[in-house]
Short mmCIF file of C-alpha atoms and ligand atoms in Angstrom, two decimals:
data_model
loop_
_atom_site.label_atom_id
_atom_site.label_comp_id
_atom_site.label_asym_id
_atom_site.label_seq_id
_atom_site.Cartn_x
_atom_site.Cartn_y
_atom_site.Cartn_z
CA UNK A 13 0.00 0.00 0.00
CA UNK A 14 1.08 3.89 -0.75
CA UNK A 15 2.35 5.94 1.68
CA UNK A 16 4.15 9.62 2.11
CA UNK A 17 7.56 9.16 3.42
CA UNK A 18 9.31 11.91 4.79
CA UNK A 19 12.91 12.31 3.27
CA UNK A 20 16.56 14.44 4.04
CA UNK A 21 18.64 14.97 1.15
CA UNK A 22 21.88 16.49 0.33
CA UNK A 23 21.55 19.67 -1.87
CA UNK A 24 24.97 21.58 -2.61
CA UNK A 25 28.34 21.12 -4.42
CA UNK A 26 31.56 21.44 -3.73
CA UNK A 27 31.42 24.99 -2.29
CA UNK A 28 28.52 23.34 0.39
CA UNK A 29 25.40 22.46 1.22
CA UNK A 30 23.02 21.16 3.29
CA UNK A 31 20.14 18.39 4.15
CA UNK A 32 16.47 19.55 2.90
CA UNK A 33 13.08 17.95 3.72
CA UNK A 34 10.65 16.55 1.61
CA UNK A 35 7.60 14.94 1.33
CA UNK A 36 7.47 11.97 -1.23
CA UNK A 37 4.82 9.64 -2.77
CA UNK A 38 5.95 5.43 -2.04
CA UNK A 39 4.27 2.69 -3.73
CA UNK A 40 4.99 -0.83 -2.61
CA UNK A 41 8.07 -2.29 -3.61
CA UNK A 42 9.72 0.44 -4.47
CA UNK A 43 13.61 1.11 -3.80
CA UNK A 44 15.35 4.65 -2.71
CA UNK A 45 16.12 5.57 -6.39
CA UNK A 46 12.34 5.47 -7.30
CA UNK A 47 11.58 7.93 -4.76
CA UNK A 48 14.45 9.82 -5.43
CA UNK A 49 13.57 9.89 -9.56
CA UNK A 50 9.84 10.49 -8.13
CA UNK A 51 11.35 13.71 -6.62
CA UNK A 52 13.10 14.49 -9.45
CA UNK A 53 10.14 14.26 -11.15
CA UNK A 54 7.53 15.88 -9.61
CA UNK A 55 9.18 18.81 -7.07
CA UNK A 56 13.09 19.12 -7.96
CA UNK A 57 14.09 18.75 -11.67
CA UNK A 58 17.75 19.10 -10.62
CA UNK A 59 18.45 17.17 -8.22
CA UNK A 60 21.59 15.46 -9.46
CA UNK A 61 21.84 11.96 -8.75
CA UNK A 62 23.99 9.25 -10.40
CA UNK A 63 22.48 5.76 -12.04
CA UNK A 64 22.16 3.67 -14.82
CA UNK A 65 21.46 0.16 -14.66
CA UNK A 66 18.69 -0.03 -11.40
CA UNK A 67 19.89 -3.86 -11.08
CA UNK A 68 22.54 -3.29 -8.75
CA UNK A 69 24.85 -4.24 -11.45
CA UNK A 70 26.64 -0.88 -12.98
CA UNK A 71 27.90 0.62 -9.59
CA UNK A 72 26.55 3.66 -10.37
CA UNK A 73 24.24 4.73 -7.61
CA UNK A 74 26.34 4.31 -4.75
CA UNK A 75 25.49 7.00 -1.65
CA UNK A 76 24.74 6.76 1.86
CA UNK A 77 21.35 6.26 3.22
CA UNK A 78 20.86 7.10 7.18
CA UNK A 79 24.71 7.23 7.33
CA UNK A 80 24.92 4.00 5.87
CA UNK A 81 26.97 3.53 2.09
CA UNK A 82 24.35 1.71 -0.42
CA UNK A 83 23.62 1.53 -3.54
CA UNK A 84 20.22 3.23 -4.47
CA UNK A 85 19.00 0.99 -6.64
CA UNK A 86 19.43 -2.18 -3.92
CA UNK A 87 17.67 -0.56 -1.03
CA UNK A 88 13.75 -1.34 -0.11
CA UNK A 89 11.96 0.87 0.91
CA UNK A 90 10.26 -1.81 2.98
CA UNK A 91 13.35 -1.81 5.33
CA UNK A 92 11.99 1.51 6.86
CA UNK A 93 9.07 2.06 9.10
CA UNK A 94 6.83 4.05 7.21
CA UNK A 95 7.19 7.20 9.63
CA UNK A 96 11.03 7.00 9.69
CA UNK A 97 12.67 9.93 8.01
CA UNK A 98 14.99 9.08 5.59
CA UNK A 99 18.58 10.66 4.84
CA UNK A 100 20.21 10.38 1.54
CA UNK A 101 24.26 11.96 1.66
CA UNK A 102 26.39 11.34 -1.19
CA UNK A 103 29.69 9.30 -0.06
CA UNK A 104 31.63 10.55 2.25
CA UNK A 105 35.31 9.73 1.09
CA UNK A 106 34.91 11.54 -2.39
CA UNK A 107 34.43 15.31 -3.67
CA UNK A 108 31.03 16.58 -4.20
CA UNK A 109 30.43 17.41 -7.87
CA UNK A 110 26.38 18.19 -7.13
CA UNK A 111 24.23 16.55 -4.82
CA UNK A 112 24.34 12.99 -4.32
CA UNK A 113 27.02 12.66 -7.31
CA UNK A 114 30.47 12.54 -6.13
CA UNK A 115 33.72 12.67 -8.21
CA UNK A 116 35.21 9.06 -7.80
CA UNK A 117 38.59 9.51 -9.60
CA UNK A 118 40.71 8.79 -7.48
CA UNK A 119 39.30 4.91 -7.85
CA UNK A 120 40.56 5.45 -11.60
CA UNK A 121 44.36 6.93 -10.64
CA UNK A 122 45.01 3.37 -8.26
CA UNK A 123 43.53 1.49 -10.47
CA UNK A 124 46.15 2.80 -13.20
CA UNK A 125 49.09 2.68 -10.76
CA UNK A 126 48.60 -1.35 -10.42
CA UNK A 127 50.60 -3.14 -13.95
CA UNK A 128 48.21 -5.10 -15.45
CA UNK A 129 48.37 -9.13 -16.47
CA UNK A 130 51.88 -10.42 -16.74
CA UNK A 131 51.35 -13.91 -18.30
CA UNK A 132 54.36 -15.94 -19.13
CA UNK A 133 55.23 -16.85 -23.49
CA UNK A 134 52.63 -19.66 -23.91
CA UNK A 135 51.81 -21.33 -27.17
CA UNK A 136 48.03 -21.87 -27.61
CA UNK A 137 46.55 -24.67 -25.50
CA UNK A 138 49.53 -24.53 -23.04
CA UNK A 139 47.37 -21.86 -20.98
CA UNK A 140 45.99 -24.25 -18.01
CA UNK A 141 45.05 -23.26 -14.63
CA UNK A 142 43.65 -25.11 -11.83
CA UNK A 143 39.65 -24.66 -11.48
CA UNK A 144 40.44 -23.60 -7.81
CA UNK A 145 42.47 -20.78 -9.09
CA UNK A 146 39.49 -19.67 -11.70
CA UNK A 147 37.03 -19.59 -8.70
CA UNK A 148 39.41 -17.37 -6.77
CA UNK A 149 39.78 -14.59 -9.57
CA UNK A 150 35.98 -14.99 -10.06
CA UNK A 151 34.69 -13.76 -6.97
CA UNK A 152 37.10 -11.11 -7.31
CA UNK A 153 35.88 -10.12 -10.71
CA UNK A 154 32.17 -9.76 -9.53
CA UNK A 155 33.51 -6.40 -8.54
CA UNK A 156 30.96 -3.90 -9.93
CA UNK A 157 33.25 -0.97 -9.03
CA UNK A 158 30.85 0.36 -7.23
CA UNK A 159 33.52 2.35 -4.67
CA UNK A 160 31.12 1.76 -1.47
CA UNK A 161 34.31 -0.39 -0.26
CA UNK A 162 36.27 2.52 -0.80
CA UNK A 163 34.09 4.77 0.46
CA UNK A 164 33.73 2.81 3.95
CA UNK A 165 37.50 1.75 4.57
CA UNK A 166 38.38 4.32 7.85
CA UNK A 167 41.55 4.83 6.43
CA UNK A 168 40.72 7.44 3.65
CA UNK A 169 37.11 8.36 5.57
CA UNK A 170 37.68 10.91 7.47
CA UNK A 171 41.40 11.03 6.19
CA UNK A 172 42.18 13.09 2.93
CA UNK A 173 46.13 12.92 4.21
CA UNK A 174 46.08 9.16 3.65
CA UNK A 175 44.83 8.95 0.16
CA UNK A 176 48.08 9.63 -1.50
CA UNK A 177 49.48 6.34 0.10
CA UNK A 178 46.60 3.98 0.27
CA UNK A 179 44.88 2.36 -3.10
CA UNK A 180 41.80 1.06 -0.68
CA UNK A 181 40.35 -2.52 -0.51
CA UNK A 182 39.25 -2.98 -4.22
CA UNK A 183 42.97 -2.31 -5.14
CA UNK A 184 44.74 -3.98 -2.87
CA UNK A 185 42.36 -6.89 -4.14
CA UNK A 186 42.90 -6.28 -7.50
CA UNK A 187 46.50 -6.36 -6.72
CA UNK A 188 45.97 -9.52 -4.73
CA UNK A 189 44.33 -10.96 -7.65
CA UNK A 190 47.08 -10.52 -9.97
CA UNK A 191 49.55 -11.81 -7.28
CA UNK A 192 47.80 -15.13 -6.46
CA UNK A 193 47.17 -15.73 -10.16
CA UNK A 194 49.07 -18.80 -11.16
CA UNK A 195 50.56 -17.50 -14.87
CA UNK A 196 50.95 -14.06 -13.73
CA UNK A 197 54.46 -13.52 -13.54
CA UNK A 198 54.88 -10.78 -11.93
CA UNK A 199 55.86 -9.99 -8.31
CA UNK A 200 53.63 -7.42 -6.83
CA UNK A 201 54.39 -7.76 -3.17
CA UNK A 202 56.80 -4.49 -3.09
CA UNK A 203 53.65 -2.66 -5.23
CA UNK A 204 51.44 -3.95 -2.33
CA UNK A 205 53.16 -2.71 0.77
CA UNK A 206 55.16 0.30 -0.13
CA UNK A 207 52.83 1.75 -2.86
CA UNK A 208 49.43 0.60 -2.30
CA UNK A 209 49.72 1.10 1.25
CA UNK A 210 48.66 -2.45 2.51
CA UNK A 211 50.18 -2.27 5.81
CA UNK A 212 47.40 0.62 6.71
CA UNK A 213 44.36 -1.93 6.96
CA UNK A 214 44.27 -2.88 9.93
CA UNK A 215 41.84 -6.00 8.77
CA UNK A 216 38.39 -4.12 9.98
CA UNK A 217 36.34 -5.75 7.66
CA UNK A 218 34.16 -2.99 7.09
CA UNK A 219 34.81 -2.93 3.43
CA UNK A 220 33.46 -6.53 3.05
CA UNK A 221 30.61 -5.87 5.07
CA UNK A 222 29.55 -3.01 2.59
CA UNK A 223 29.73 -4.79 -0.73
CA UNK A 224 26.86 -5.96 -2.84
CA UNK A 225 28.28 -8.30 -4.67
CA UNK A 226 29.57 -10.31 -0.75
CA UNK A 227 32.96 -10.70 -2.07
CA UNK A 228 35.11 -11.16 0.65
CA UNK A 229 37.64 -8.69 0.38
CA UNK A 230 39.41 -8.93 3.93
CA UNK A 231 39.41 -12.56 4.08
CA UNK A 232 40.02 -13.96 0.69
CA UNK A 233 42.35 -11.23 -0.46
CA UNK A 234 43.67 -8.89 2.11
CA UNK A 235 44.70 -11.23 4.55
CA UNK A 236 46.56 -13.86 2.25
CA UNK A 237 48.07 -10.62 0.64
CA UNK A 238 49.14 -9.71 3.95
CA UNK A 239 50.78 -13.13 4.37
CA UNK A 240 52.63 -13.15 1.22
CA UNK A 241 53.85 -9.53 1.92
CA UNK A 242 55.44 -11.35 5.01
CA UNK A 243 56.93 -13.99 3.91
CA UNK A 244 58.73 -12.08 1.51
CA UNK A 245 59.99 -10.06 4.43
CA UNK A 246 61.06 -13.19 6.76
CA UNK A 247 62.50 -15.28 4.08
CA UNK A 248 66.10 -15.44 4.81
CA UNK A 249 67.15 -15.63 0.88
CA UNK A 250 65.54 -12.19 0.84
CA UNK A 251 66.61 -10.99 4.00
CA UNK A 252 70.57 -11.93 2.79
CA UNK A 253 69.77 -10.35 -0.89
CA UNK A 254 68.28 -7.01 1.00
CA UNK A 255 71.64 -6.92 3.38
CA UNK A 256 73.82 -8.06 0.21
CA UNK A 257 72.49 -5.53 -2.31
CA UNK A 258 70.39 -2.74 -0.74
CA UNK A 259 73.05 -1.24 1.43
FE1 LIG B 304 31.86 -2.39 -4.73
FE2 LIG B 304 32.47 -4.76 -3.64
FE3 LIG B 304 33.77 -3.90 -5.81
FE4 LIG B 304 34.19 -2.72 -3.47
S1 LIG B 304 34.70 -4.84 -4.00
S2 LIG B 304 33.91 -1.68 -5.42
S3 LIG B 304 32.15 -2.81 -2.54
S4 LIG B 304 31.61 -4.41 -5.65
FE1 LIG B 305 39.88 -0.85 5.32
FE2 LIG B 305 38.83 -3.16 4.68
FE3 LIG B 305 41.23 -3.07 5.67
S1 LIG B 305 37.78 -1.48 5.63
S2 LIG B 305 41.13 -1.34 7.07
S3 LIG B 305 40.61 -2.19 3.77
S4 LIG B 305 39.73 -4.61 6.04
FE1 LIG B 306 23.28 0.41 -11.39
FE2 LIG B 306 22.30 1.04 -8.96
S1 LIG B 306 21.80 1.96 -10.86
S2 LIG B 306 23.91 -0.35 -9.46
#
């Protein structure tokens, strides 16, 4: 059954803003982008607001609703009590360009920092991997690049000063990716730690609990990253070349 809701959204750009009220139409089974295109449609014509595929699927509606990163697109309006007032920010961890669109390049620049596929001279047919090793890359490459992971991690939150240093968890699993894929020859563990800033995460798991697509990040890629960045720093053949070489 229809209902008014009562919502808060973020009006402004990168000069400011603020959080204005309105009153919005809901039909049942409706999701926060329908009220937000109803609004669009019926009492603000320019309210800017970011979307494309309304299937959870293009990563394109990503924002915050009640504090909390979403996509759009993925979130019922059933999940609120029908008096609840809702709040819809743009994320936190990026510029403003206008209202709830934010200016995610900075997922672009790490994600051109990492070197791409380094497979080793193969003639056709010699390319095998094990299917265990396919199932690892493919829950990694359900990533819709959605950014809420980024937008989450504490480290770059509330922390502009850290950005420079830190790719973010759909980085450092792209990076992990590439270095747990058997015919990638490249090492990637230096990238990892001294460029990509993996020693920051402090395993918090928030960026996992934020995805929509449930891929793992901390578990299935952070953490074995982590382990591989430390073996490389214990092994003694290392340790001798570092002490031989590096001086
Ligand atoms: Fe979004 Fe998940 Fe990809 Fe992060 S890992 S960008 S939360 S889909
Ligand atoms: Fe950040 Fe995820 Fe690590 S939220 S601290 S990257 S576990
Ligand atoms: Fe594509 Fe929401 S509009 S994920």
């Amino acid at each position: 059954m229809g209902y008014d809701a009562r919502f808060r959204v973020w009006r402004g750009d990168i000069d400011g803003g603020d959080l204005q009220d309105y009153t919005v139409a809901v039909n049942e089974g409706e999701v926060v982008l329908d009220i937000i295109h109803r609004l669009q449609a019926t009492q603000t014509p320019d309210l800017a607001v970011r979307w494309n595929c309304k299937a959870g699927k293009c990563g394109s509606c990503s924002a915050e609703v009640n504090g909390r990163p979403r996509l759009l697109c993925m979130t019922r309006m059933s999940t609120f009590a029908p008096d609840e007032v809702i709040t819809v920010t743009p994320m936190r961890t990026f510029p403003v360009v206008k209202d709830l669109v934010t200016d995610v390049s900075f997922n672009y620049e790490k994600a051109r920092e990492i070197p791409s596929f380094a497979p080793p001279e193969l003639a056709p047919g010699e390319y095998r991997m094990k299917q265990v090793d396919v199932e690892r890359s493919q829950e990694f490459r359900k990533c819709i690049e959605c950014f809420l992971c980024q937008n989450t991690c504490h480290v770059v939150r509330d922390h502009e000063e850290n950005k420079q240093e830190f790719a973010g968890p759909r980085y450092l699993m792209r990076i992990a990716e590439l270095e747990m894929h058997p015919l990638d020859t490249a090492d990637r563990r230096e990238l990892a730690q001294e460029n990509a800033g993996l020693g920051y995460c402090n395993i918090t798991k928030c960026c996992t609990e934020v995805c929509p697509e449930h891929i793992k990040i901390t578990d299935n890629a952070l953490i074995p990253l982590k382990e591989r960045v430390v073996d490389r720093k214990y092994d003694p053949i290392v340790w001798l070349g570092n002490k031989l070489f590096r001086r």
